[in-house]
Amino acid sequence: MPAPAIDSHAHLYFDRFNDDRDEVIQRAKDAGFVAIINIAVDEQTSRQVIQLAMENEGFCHAVVGVHPTHSGMSADDLKTTLAAVEKLCDEHPQQVVGIGEIGLDYYWKEVSPADQERAFIAQLDIARRRKLPVVIHCREAWPDTLAVIEKHGVGVTGVFHCFGGTVEEAQRALDLGWYVSFAGNLTYPKAQDLRDAAAIVPLDRLLLETDSPFLAPQPKRGKRNEPVHSLHTADQLAKVHGTDRKTVLEATTASSKKLFRLNS
Ligand SMILES: [Zn+2]
Ligand SMILES: [Zn+2]
């Protein structure tokens, strides 16, 4: 029996899975996965992750919200969009397990930092009201992201997904009491900085993720990513922590279940 695993961050609703989505999910089940959490990036994909969760009851779960790179809109439009997202939380309490992905992304320049921050703060408020954890997306914006959470995220918990910060930033994430998650890029030869950061995150504060279809780990690098490939990331985490895959999977699965309050 393979150890139970959870992919805490996937985008299986993307078109790139249209031809074989069921096979991708089945491959994960065959490899011992007990859950996949699909993360939305806007209102429409929030509906899609819920749909996937309904079609794969108890296995796929939904995180709904507006990604920072999708948050460029007027204040009125943001209000309408987030009201719709919050309504989905009410209508689908069985499916929705979190708010995300939310945060700041200064790598892509299409959306102003001010618009991103407005959407970020408003969604931290939704998470607090709905008592849901958040999934944080942060790219080249660590100081501001941490500052927003420290100021506006009181009473909210969550995970920093696809962590790309320094050892010091990982420490601040841990000080908040939050979880940290590393994607397949942890396995890339040049990613020693990431491995250094992963080394300071205790096993019981790590989550496993793919960010499918992106960031396939080393042996699959350049190909479409899918949940089973996160086992390579688990092996890398095991190496960093001087332990084995089974121990990493047990710890990360327990943490995913705890953070997202999964029963499976
Ligand atoms: Zn992301
Ligand atoms: Zn993502």
mmCIF file of N, CA, C and O in Angstrom, residues 38-118:
data_model
loop_
_atom_site.group_PDB
_atom_site.id
_atom_site.type_symbol
_atom_site.label_atom_id
_atom_site.label_comp_id
_atom_site.label_asym_id
_atom_site.label_seq_id
_atom_site.Cartn_x
_atom_site.Cartn_y
_atom_site.Cartn_z
ATOM 1 N N ASN A 38 -8.224 21.660 -5.889
ATOM 2 C CA ASN A 38 -8.102 22.504 -7.077
ATOM 3 C C ASN A 38 -8.342 23.959 -6.699
ATOM 4 O O ASN A 38 -9.285 24.280 -5.973
ATOM 5 N N ILE A 39 -7.488 24.811 -7.215
ATOM 6 C CA ILE A 39 -7.471 26.218 -6.811
ATOM 7 C C ILE A 39 -7.953 27.082 -7.981
ATOM 8 O O ILE A 39 -7.409 26.989 -9.091
ATOM 9 N N ALA A 40 -8.926 27.936 -7.711
ATOM 10 C CA ALA A 40 -9.451 28.829 -8.743
ATOM 11 C C ALA A 40 -8.543 30.040 -8.919
ATOM 12 O O ALA A 40 -7.688 30.328 -8.070
ATOM 13 N N VAL A 41 -8.740 30.744 -10.042
ATOM 14 C CA VAL A 41 -8.014 32.002 -10.257
ATOM 15 C C VAL A 41 -8.956 33.179 -10.502
ATOM 16 O O VAL A 41 -8.513 34.333 -10.545
ATOM 17 N N ASP A 42 -10.257 32.903 -10.687
ATOM 18 C CA ASP A 42 -11.232 33.991 -10.895
ATOM 19 C C ASP A 42 -12.641 33.435 -10.637
ATOM 20 O O ASP A 42 -12.781 32.281 -10.198
ATOM 21 N N GLU A 43 -13.654 34.243 -10.936
ATOM 22 C CA GLU A 43 -15.019 33.804 -10.620
ATOM 23 C C GLU A 43 -15.421 32.573 -11.437
ATOM 24 O O GLU A 43 -15.987 31.610 -10.911
ATOM 25 N N GLN A 44 -15.107 32.611 -12.718
ATOM 26 C CA GLN A 44 -15.508 31.487 -13.583
ATOM 27 C C GLN A 44 -14.833 30.184 -13.151
ATOM 28 O O GLN A 44 -15.472 29.134 -13.057
ATOM 29 N N THR A 45 -13.531 30.244 -12.863
ATOM 30 C CA THR A 45 -12.846 29.020 -12.455
ATOM 31 C C THR A 45 -13.239 28.610 -11.031
ATOM 32 O O THR A 45 -13.111 27.434 -10.677
ATOM 33 N N SER A 46 -13.764 29.555 -10.243
ATOM 34 C CA SER A 46 -14.306 29.182 -8.935
ATOM 35 C C SER A 46 -15.493 28.233 -9.127
ATOM 36 O O SER A 46 -15.658 27.263 -8.373
ATOM 37 N N ARG A 47 -16.288 28.511 -10.150
ATOM 38 C CA ARG A 47 -17.400 27.594 -10.461
ATOM 39 C C ARG A 47 -16.872 26.256 -10.969
ATOM 40 O O ARG A 47 -17.419 25.197 -10.667
ATOM 41 N N GLN A 48 -15.789 26.311 -11.732
ATOM 42 C CA GLN A 48 -15.225 25.064 -12.285
ATOM 43 C C GLN A 48 -14.639 24.155 -11.203
ATOM 44 O O GLN A 48 -14.790 22.933 -11.280
ATOM 45 N N VAL A 49 -13.958 24.733 -10.227
ATOM 46 C CA VAL A 49 -13.378 23.874 -9.171
ATOM 47 C C VAL A 49 -14.486 23.235 -8.334
ATOM 48 O O VAL A 49 -14.346 22.101 -7.869
ATOM 49 N N ILE A 50 -15.600 23.965 -8.167
ATOM 50 C CA ILE A 50 -16.735 23.389 -7.439
ATOM 51 C C ILE A 50 -17.357 22.243 -8.248
ATOM 52 O O ILE A 50 -17.675 21.178 -7.710
ATOM 53 N N GLN A 51 -17.485 22.471 -9.551
ATOM 54 C CA GLN A 51 -18.020 21.434 -10.436
ATOM 55 C C GLN A 51 -17.159 20.158 -10.348
ATOM 56 O O GLN A 51 -17.693 19.053 -10.189
ATOM 57 N N LEU A 52 -15.855 20.334 -10.420
ATOM 58 C CA LEU A 52 -14.937 19.184 -10.313
ATOM 59 C C LEU A 52 -15.091 18.475 -8.970
ATOM 60 O O LEU A 52 -15.042 17.242 -8.897
ATOM 61 N N ALA A 53 -15.279 19.253 -7.928
ATOM 62 C CA ALA A 53 -15.448 18.669 -6.593
ATOM 63 C C ALA A 53 -16.759 17.886 -6.511
ATOM 64 O O ALA A 53 -16.825 16.844 -5.858
ATOM 65 N N MET A 54 -17.785 18.372 -7.201
ATOM 66 C CA MET A 54 -19.066 17.651 -7.188
ATOM 67 C C MET A 54 -18.978 16.359 -7.987
ATOM 68 O O MET A 54 -19.565 15.347 -7.626
ATOM 69 N N GLU A 55 -18.212 16.406 -9.078
ATOM 70 C CA GLU A 55 -18.059 15.209 -9.924
ATOM 71 C C GLU A 55 -17.147 14.168 -9.271
ATOM 72 O O GLU A 55 -17.182 13.002 -9.645
ATOM 73 N N ASN A 56 -16.297 14.611 -8.365
ATOM 74 C CA ASN A 56 -15.354 13.696 -7.699
ATOM 75 C C ASN A 56 -15.503 13.870 -6.192
ATOM 76 O O ASN A 56 -14.566 14.263 -5.484
ATOM 77 N N GLU A 57 -16.708 13.561 -5.722
ATOM 78 C CA GLU A 57 -17.077 13.842 -4.340
ATOM 79 C C GLU A 57 -16.126 13.177 -3.346
ATOM 80 O O GLU A 57 -15.808 11.991 -3.476
ATOM 81 N N GLY A 58 -15.679 13.961 -2.392
ATOM 82 C CA GLY A 58 -14.815 13.430 -1.348
ATOM 83 C C GLY A 58 -13.369 13.283 -1.775
ATOM 84 O O GLY A 58 -12.507 12.996 -0.948
ATOM 85 N N PHE A 59 -13.070 13.466 -3.056
ATOM 86 C CA PHE A 59 -11.681 13.345 -3.528
ATOM 87 C C PHE A 59 -11.151 14.699 -3.997
ATOM 88 O O PHE A 59 -10.097 15.146 -3.564
ATOM 89 N N CYS A 60 -11.897 15.357 -4.890
ATOM 90 C CA CYS A 60 -11.506 16.714 -5.292
ATOM 91 C C CYS A 60 -12.205 17.726 -4.397
ATOM 92 O O CYS A 60 -13.379 17.572 -4.057
ATOM 93 N N HIS A 61 -11.469 18.752 -4.017
ATOM 94 C CA HIS A 61 -12.005 19.815 -3.171
ATOM 95 C C HIS A 61 -11.720 21.149 -3.851
ATOM 96 O O HIS A 61 -10.817 21.246 -4.692
ATOM 97 N N ALA A 62 -12.480 22.184 -3.468
ATOM 98 C CA ALA A 62 -12.437 23.455 -4.186
ATOM 99 C C ALA A 62 -11.936 24.592 -3.295
ATOM 100 O O ALA A 62 -12.375 24.741 -2.151
ATOM 101 N N VAL A 63 -11.026 25.386 -3.868
ATOM 102 C CA VAL A 63 -10.622 26.646 -3.241
ATOM 103 C C VAL A 63 -10.998 27.752 -4.224
ATOM 104 O O VAL A 63 -10.595 27.707 -5.391
ATOM 105 N N VAL A 64 -11.792 28.700 -3.763
ATOM 106 C CA VAL A 64 -12.361 29.710 -4.663
ATOM 107 C C VAL A 64 -11.793 31.095 -4.366
ATOM 108 O O VAL A 64 -11.504 31.421 -3.215
ATOM 109 N N GLY A 65 -11.649 31.896 -5.429
ATOM 110 C CA GLY A 65 -11.126 33.242 -5.217
ATOM 111 C C GLY A 65 -10.571 33.849 -6.493
ATOM 112 O O GLY A 65 -10.683 33.272 -7.575
ATOM 113 N N VAL A 66 -9.971 35.033 -6.324
ATOM 114 C CA VAL A 66 -9.441 35.789 -7.461
ATOM 115 C C VAL A 66 -7.926 35.971 -7.300
ATOM 116 O O VAL A 66 -7.445 36.565 -6.325
ATOM 117 N N HIS A 67 -7.189 35.434 -8.256
ATOM 118 C CA HIS A 67 -5.720 35.487 -8.307
ATOM 119 C C HIS A 67 -5.280 36.943 -8.503
ATOM 120 O O HIS A 67 -5.955 37.700 -9.208
ATOM 121 N N PRO A 68 -4.145 37.333 -7.919
ATOM 122 C CA PRO A 68 -3.724 38.734 -8.092
ATOM 123 C C PRO A 68 -3.615 39.176 -9.553
ATOM 124 O O PRO A 68 -3.947 40.327 -9.872
ATOM 125 N N THR A 69 -3.192 38.283 -10.443
ATOM 126 C CA THR A 69 -3.056 38.700 -11.848
ATOM 127 C C THR A 69 -4.411 38.766 -12.553
ATOM 128 O O THR A 69 -4.485 39.165 -13.706
ATOM 129 N N HIS A 70 -5.480 38.375 -11.860
ATOM 130 C CA HIS A 70 -6.838 38.490 -12.407
ATOM 131 C C HIS A 70 -7.637 39.563 -11.672
ATOM 132 O O HIS A 70 -8.846 39.643 -11.811
ATOM 133 N N SER A 71 -6.962 40.356 -10.866
ATOM 134 C CA SER A 71 -7.689 41.291 -9.995
ATOM 135 C C SER A 71 -7.724 42.719 -10.554
ATOM 136 O O SER A 71 -8.157 43.639 -9.855
ATOM 137 N N GLY A 72 -7.306 42.899 -11.803
ATOM 138 C CA GLY A 72 -7.357 44.236 -12.401
ATOM 139 C C GLY A 72 -8.764 44.585 -12.851
ATOM 140 O O GLY A 72 -9.184 44.212 -13.938
ATOM 141 N N MET A 73 -9.508 45.277 -11.998
ATOM 142 C CA MET A 73 -10.888 45.655 -12.331
ATOM 143 C C MET A 73 -11.300 46.840 -11.461
ATOM 144 O O MET A 73 -10.602 47.172 -10.503
ATOM 145 N N SER A 74 -12.429 47.441 -11.805
ATOM 146 C CA SER A 74 -12.908 48.590 -11.019
ATOM 147 C C SER A 74 -13.345 48.123 -9.636
ATOM 148 O O SER A 74 -13.602 46.931 -9.422
ATOM 149 N N ALA A 75 -13.451 49.058 -8.727
ATOM 150 C CA ALA A 75 -13.889 48.726 -7.371
ATOM 151 C C ALA A 75 -15.268 48.080 -7.391
ATOM 152 O O ALA A 75 -15.533 47.116 -6.657
ATOM 153 N N ASP A 76 -16.154 48.605 -8.248
ATOM 154 C CA ASP A 76 -17.508 48.039 -8.346
ATOM 155 C C ASP A 76 -17.483 46.604 -8.854
ATOM 156 O O ASP A 76 -18.192 45.734 -8.327
ATOM 157 N N ASP A 77 -16.678 46.384 -9.902
ATOM 158 C CA ASP A 77 -16.601 45.031 -10.462
ATOM 159 C C ASP A 77 -16.002 44.049 -9.450
ATOM 160 O O ASP A 77 -16.431 42.899 -9.355
ATOM 161 N N LEU A 78 -15.022 44.523 -8.711
ATOM 162 C CA LEU A 78 -14.412 43.654 -7.701
ATOM 163 C C LEU A 78 -15.452 43.267 -6.644
ATOM 164 O O LEU A 78 -15.545 42.109 -6.234
ATOM 165 N N LYS A 79 -16.240 44.267 -6.252
ATOM 166 C CA LYS A 79 -17.272 44.024 -5.249
ATOM 167 C C LYS A 79 -18.263 42.959 -5.726
ATOM 168 O O LYS A 79 -18.609 42.022 -5.002
ATOM 169 N N THR A 80 -18.711 43.114 -6.974
ATOM 170 C CA THR A 80 -19.667 42.157 -7.559
ATOM 171 C C THR A 80 -19.044 40.762 -7.647
ATOM 172 O O THR A 80 -19.674 39.760 -7.291
ATOM 173 N N THR A 81 -17.796 40.721 -8.125
ATOM 174 C CA THR A 81 -17.111 39.432 -8.289
ATOM 175 C C THR A 81 -16.933 38.728 -6.954
ATOM 176 O O THR A 81 -17.234 37.538 -6.821
ATOM 177 N N LEU A 82 -16.482 39.484 -5.955
ATOM 178 C CA LEU A 82 -16.219 38.851 -4.662
ATOM 179 C C LEU A 82 -17.510 38.484 -3.944
ATOM 180 O O LEU A 82 -17.546 37.501 -3.197
ATOM 181 N N ALA A 83 -18.576 39.230 -4.213
ATOM 182 C CA ALA A 83 -19.881 38.848 -3.647
ATOM 183 C C ALA A 83 -20.308 37.502 -4.235
ATOM 184 O O ALA A 83 -20.838 36.631 -3.531
ATOM 185 N N ALA A 84 -20.044 37.317 -5.535
ATOM 186 C CA ALA A 84 -20.384 36.040 -6.187
ATOM 187 C C ALA A 84 -19.542 34.906 -5.610
ATOM 188 O O ALA A 84 -20.044 33.807 -5.352
ATOM 189 N N VAL A 85 -18.257 35.175 -5.392
ATOM 190 C CA VAL A 85 -17.364 34.155 -4.825
ATOM 191 C C VAL A 85 -17.823 33.775 -3.413
ATOM 192 O O VAL A 85 -17.892 32.601 -3.047
ATOM 193 N N GLU A 86 -18.177 34.789 -2.644
ATOM 194 C CA GLU A 86 -18.598 34.506 -1.263
ATOM 195 C C GLU A 86 -19.905 33.715 -1.244
ATOM 196 O O GLU A 86 -20.103 32.840 -0.397
ATOM 197 N N LYS A 87 -20.786 34.015 -2.209
ATOM 198 C CA LYS A 87 -22.054 33.279 -2.308
ATOM 199 C C LYS A 87 -21.787 31.795 -2.603
ATOM 200 O O LYS A 87 -22.482 30.915 -2.095
ATOM 201 N N LEU A 88 -20.760 31.534 -3.419
ATOM 202 C CA LEU A 88 -20.405 30.137 -3.723
ATOM 203 C C LEU A 88 -20.018 29.379 -2.449
ATOM 204 O O LEU A 88 -20.299 28.196 -2.307
ATOM 205 N N CYS A 89 -19.353 30.089 -1.523
ATOM 206 C CA CYS A 89 -18.988 29.454 -0.248
ATOM 207 C C CYS A 89 -20.238 29.018 0.505
ATOM 208 O O CYS A 89 -20.274 27.941 1.111
ATOM 209 N N ASP A 90 -21.275 29.863 0.461
ATOM 210 C CA ASP A 90 -22.528 29.545 1.146
ATOM 211 C C ASP A 90 -23.261 28.400 0.463
ATOM 212 O O ASP A 90 -23.825 27.531 1.117
ATOM 213 N N GLU A 91 -23.249 28.444 -0.883
ATOM 214 C CA GLU A 91 -24.035 27.457 -1.638
ATOM 215 C C GLU A 91 -23.382 26.082 -1.671
ATOM 216 O O GLU A 91 -24.061 25.086 -1.881
ATOM 217 N N HIS A 92 -22.062 26.035 -1.493
ATOM 218 C CA HIS A 92 -21.339 24.756 -1.639
ATOM 219 C C HIS A 92 -20.403 24.493 -0.461
ATOM 220 O O HIS A 92 -19.202 24.300 -0.639
ATOM 221 N N PRO A 93 -20.960 24.450 0.747
ATOM 222 C CA PRO A 93 -20.091 24.233 1.916
ATOM 223 C C PRO A 93 -19.385 22.875 1.887
ATOM 224 O O PRO A 93 -18.331 22.719 2.508
ATOM 225 N N GLN A 94 -19.944 21.895 1.176
ATOM 226 C CA GLN A 94 -19.293 20.570 1.103
ATOM 227 C C GLN A 94 -18.055 20.619 0.215
ATOM 228 O O GLN A 94 -17.122 19.845 0.404
ATOM 229 N N GLN A 95 -18.094 21.492 -0.805
ATOM 230 C CA GLN A 95 -17.018 21.508 -1.795
ATOM 231 C C GLN A 95 -15.925 22.525 -1.468
ATOM 232 O O GLN A 95 -14.742 22.260 -1.680
ATOM 233 N N VAL A 96 -16.343 23.705 -0.986
ATOM 234 C CA VAL A 96 -15.368 24.799 -0.807
ATOM 235 C C VAL A 96 -14.617 24.628 0.513
ATOM 236 O O VAL A 96 -15.222 24.633 1.579
ATOM 237 N N VAL A 97 -13.284 24.487 0.415
ATOM 238 C CA VAL A 97 -12.466 24.278 1.611
ATOM 239 C C VAL A 97 -11.493 25.431 1.869
ATOM 240 O O VAL A 97 -10.732 25.401 2.833
ATOM 241 N N GLY A 98 -11.531 26.456 1.013
ATOM 242 C CA GLY A 98 -10.610 27.566 1.232
ATOM 243 C C GLY A 98 -10.829 28.694 0.246
ATOM 244 O O GLY A 98 -11.628 28.577 -0.697
ATOM 245 N N ILE A 99 -10.121 29.799 0.486
ATOM 246 C CA ILE A 99 -10.167 30.978 -0.383
ATOM 247 C C ILE A 99 -8.798 31.129 -1.062
ATOM 248 O O ILE A 99 -7.762 31.163 -0.393
ATOM 249 N N GLY A 100 -8.798 31.202 -2.398
ATOM 250 C CA GLY A 100 -7.514 31.353 -3.088
ATOM 251 C C GLY A 100 -7.668 31.170 -4.594
ATOM 252 O O GLY A 100 -8.761 30.841 -5.053
ATOM 253 N N GLU A 101 -6.611 31.387 -5.364
ATOM 254 C CA GLU A 101 -5.405 31.824 -4.747
ATOM 255 C C GLU A 101 -5.371 33.337 -4.733
ATOM 256 O O GLU A 101 -5.736 33.994 -5.705
ATOM 257 N N ILE A 102 -4.921 33.872 -3.628
ATOM 258 C CA ILE A 102 -4.925 35.311 -3.410
ATOM 259 C C ILE A 102 -3.515 35.749 -3.025
ATOM 260 O O ILE A 102 -2.708 34.937 -2.581
ATOM 261 N N GLY A 103 -3.230 37.020 -3.201
ATOM 262 C CA GLY A 103 -1.901 37.503 -2.828
ATOM 263 C C GLY A 103 -1.419 38.620 -3.719
ATOM 264 O O GLY A 103 -2.223 39.435 -4.204
ATOM 265 N N LEU A 104 -0.105 38.642 -3.947
ATOM 266 C CA LEU A 104 0.521 39.698 -4.748
ATOM 267 C C LEU A 104 1.510 39.076 -5.721
ATOM 268 O O LEU A 104 2.240 38.147 -5.363
ATOM 269 N N ASP A 105 1.508 39.592 -6.943
ATOM 270 C CA ASP A 105 2.407 39.093 -7.977
ATOM 271 C C ASP A 105 2.995 40.287 -8.714
ATOM 272 O O ASP A 105 2.315 40.944 -9.492
ATOM 273 N N TYR A 106 4.258 40.579 -8.438
ATOM 274 C CA TYR A 106 4.913 41.735 -9.069
ATOM 275 C C TYR A 106 5.757 41.315 -10.271
ATOM 276 O O TYR A 106 6.473 42.132 -10.843
ATOM 277 N N TYR A 107 5.687 40.021 -10.620
ATOM 278 C CA TYR A 107 6.436 39.543 -11.795
ATOM 279 C C TYR A 107 5.711 39.950 -13.067
ATOM 280 O O TYR A 107 6.294 40.527 -13.972
ATOM 281 N N TRP A 108 4.418 39.633 -13.139
ATOM 282 C CA TRP A 108 3.590 40.082 -14.251
ATOM 283 C C TRP A 108 3.141 41.501 -13.944
ATOM 284 O O TRP A 108 2.733 41.791 -12.827
ATOM 285 N N LYS A 109 3.194 42.381 -14.929
ATOM 286 C CA LYS A 109 2.980 43.799 -14.618
ATOM 287 C C LYS A 109 1.595 44.318 -15.010
ATOM 288 O O LYS A 109 1.339 45.504 -14.906
ATOM 289 N N GLU A 110 0.698 43.416 -15.486
ATOM 290 C CA GLU A 110 -0.581 43.905 -16.037
ATOM 291 C C GLU A 110 -1.466 44.577 -14.989
ATOM 292 O O GLU A 110 -2.201 45.507 -15.303
ATOM 293 N N VAL A 111 -1.435 44.071 -13.770
ATOM 294 C CA VAL A 111 -2.326 44.603 -12.737
ATOM 295 C C VAL A 111 -1.507 45.409 -11.724
ATOM 296 O O VAL A 111 -0.471 44.944 -11.243
ATOM 297 N N SER A 112 -1.999 46.600 -11.405
ATOM 298 C CA SER A 112 -1.241 47.470 -10.496
ATOM 299 C C SER A 112 -1.184 46.857 -9.089
ATOM 300 O O SER A 112 -2.123 46.173 -8.663
ATOM 301 N N PRO A 113 -0.085 47.101 -8.372
ATOM 302 C CA PRO A 113 -0.005 46.618 -6.985
ATOM 303 C C PRO A 113 -1.201 47.070 -6.138
ATOM 304 O O PRO A 113 -1.667 46.321 -5.279
ATOM 305 N N ALA A 114 -1.719 48.281 -6.399
ATOM 306 C CA ALA A 114 -2.846 48.781 -5.606
ATOM 307 C C ALA A 114 -4.100 47.931 -5.833
ATOM 308 O O ALA A 114 -4.810 47.581 -4.882
ATOM 309 N N ASP A 115 -4.376 47.595 -7.106
ATOM 310 C CA ASP A 115 -5.531 46.737 -7.400
ATOM 311 C C ASP A 115 -5.357 45.355 -6.766
ATOM 312 O O ASP A 115 -6.300 44.778 -6.217
ATOM 313 N N GLN A 116 -4.139 44.835 -6.865
ATOM 314 C CA GLN A 116 -3.869 43.508 -6.290
ATOM 315 C C GLN A 116 -4.097 43.515 -4.780
ATOM 316 O O GLN A 116 -4.703 42.607 -4.228
ATOM 317 N N GLU A 117 -3.608 44.557 -4.152
ATOM 318 C CA GLU A 117 -3.715 44.622 -2.698
ATOM 319 C C GLU A 117 -5.167 44.757 -2.242
ATOM 320 O O GLU A 117 -5.585 44.150 -1.253
ATOM 321 N N ARG A 118 -5.940 45.532 -2.996
ATOM 322 C CA ARG A 118 -7.364 45.698 -2.660
ATOM 323 C C ARG A 118 -8.092 44.351 -2.695
ATOM 324 O O ARG A 118 -8.864 44.018 -1.785
#
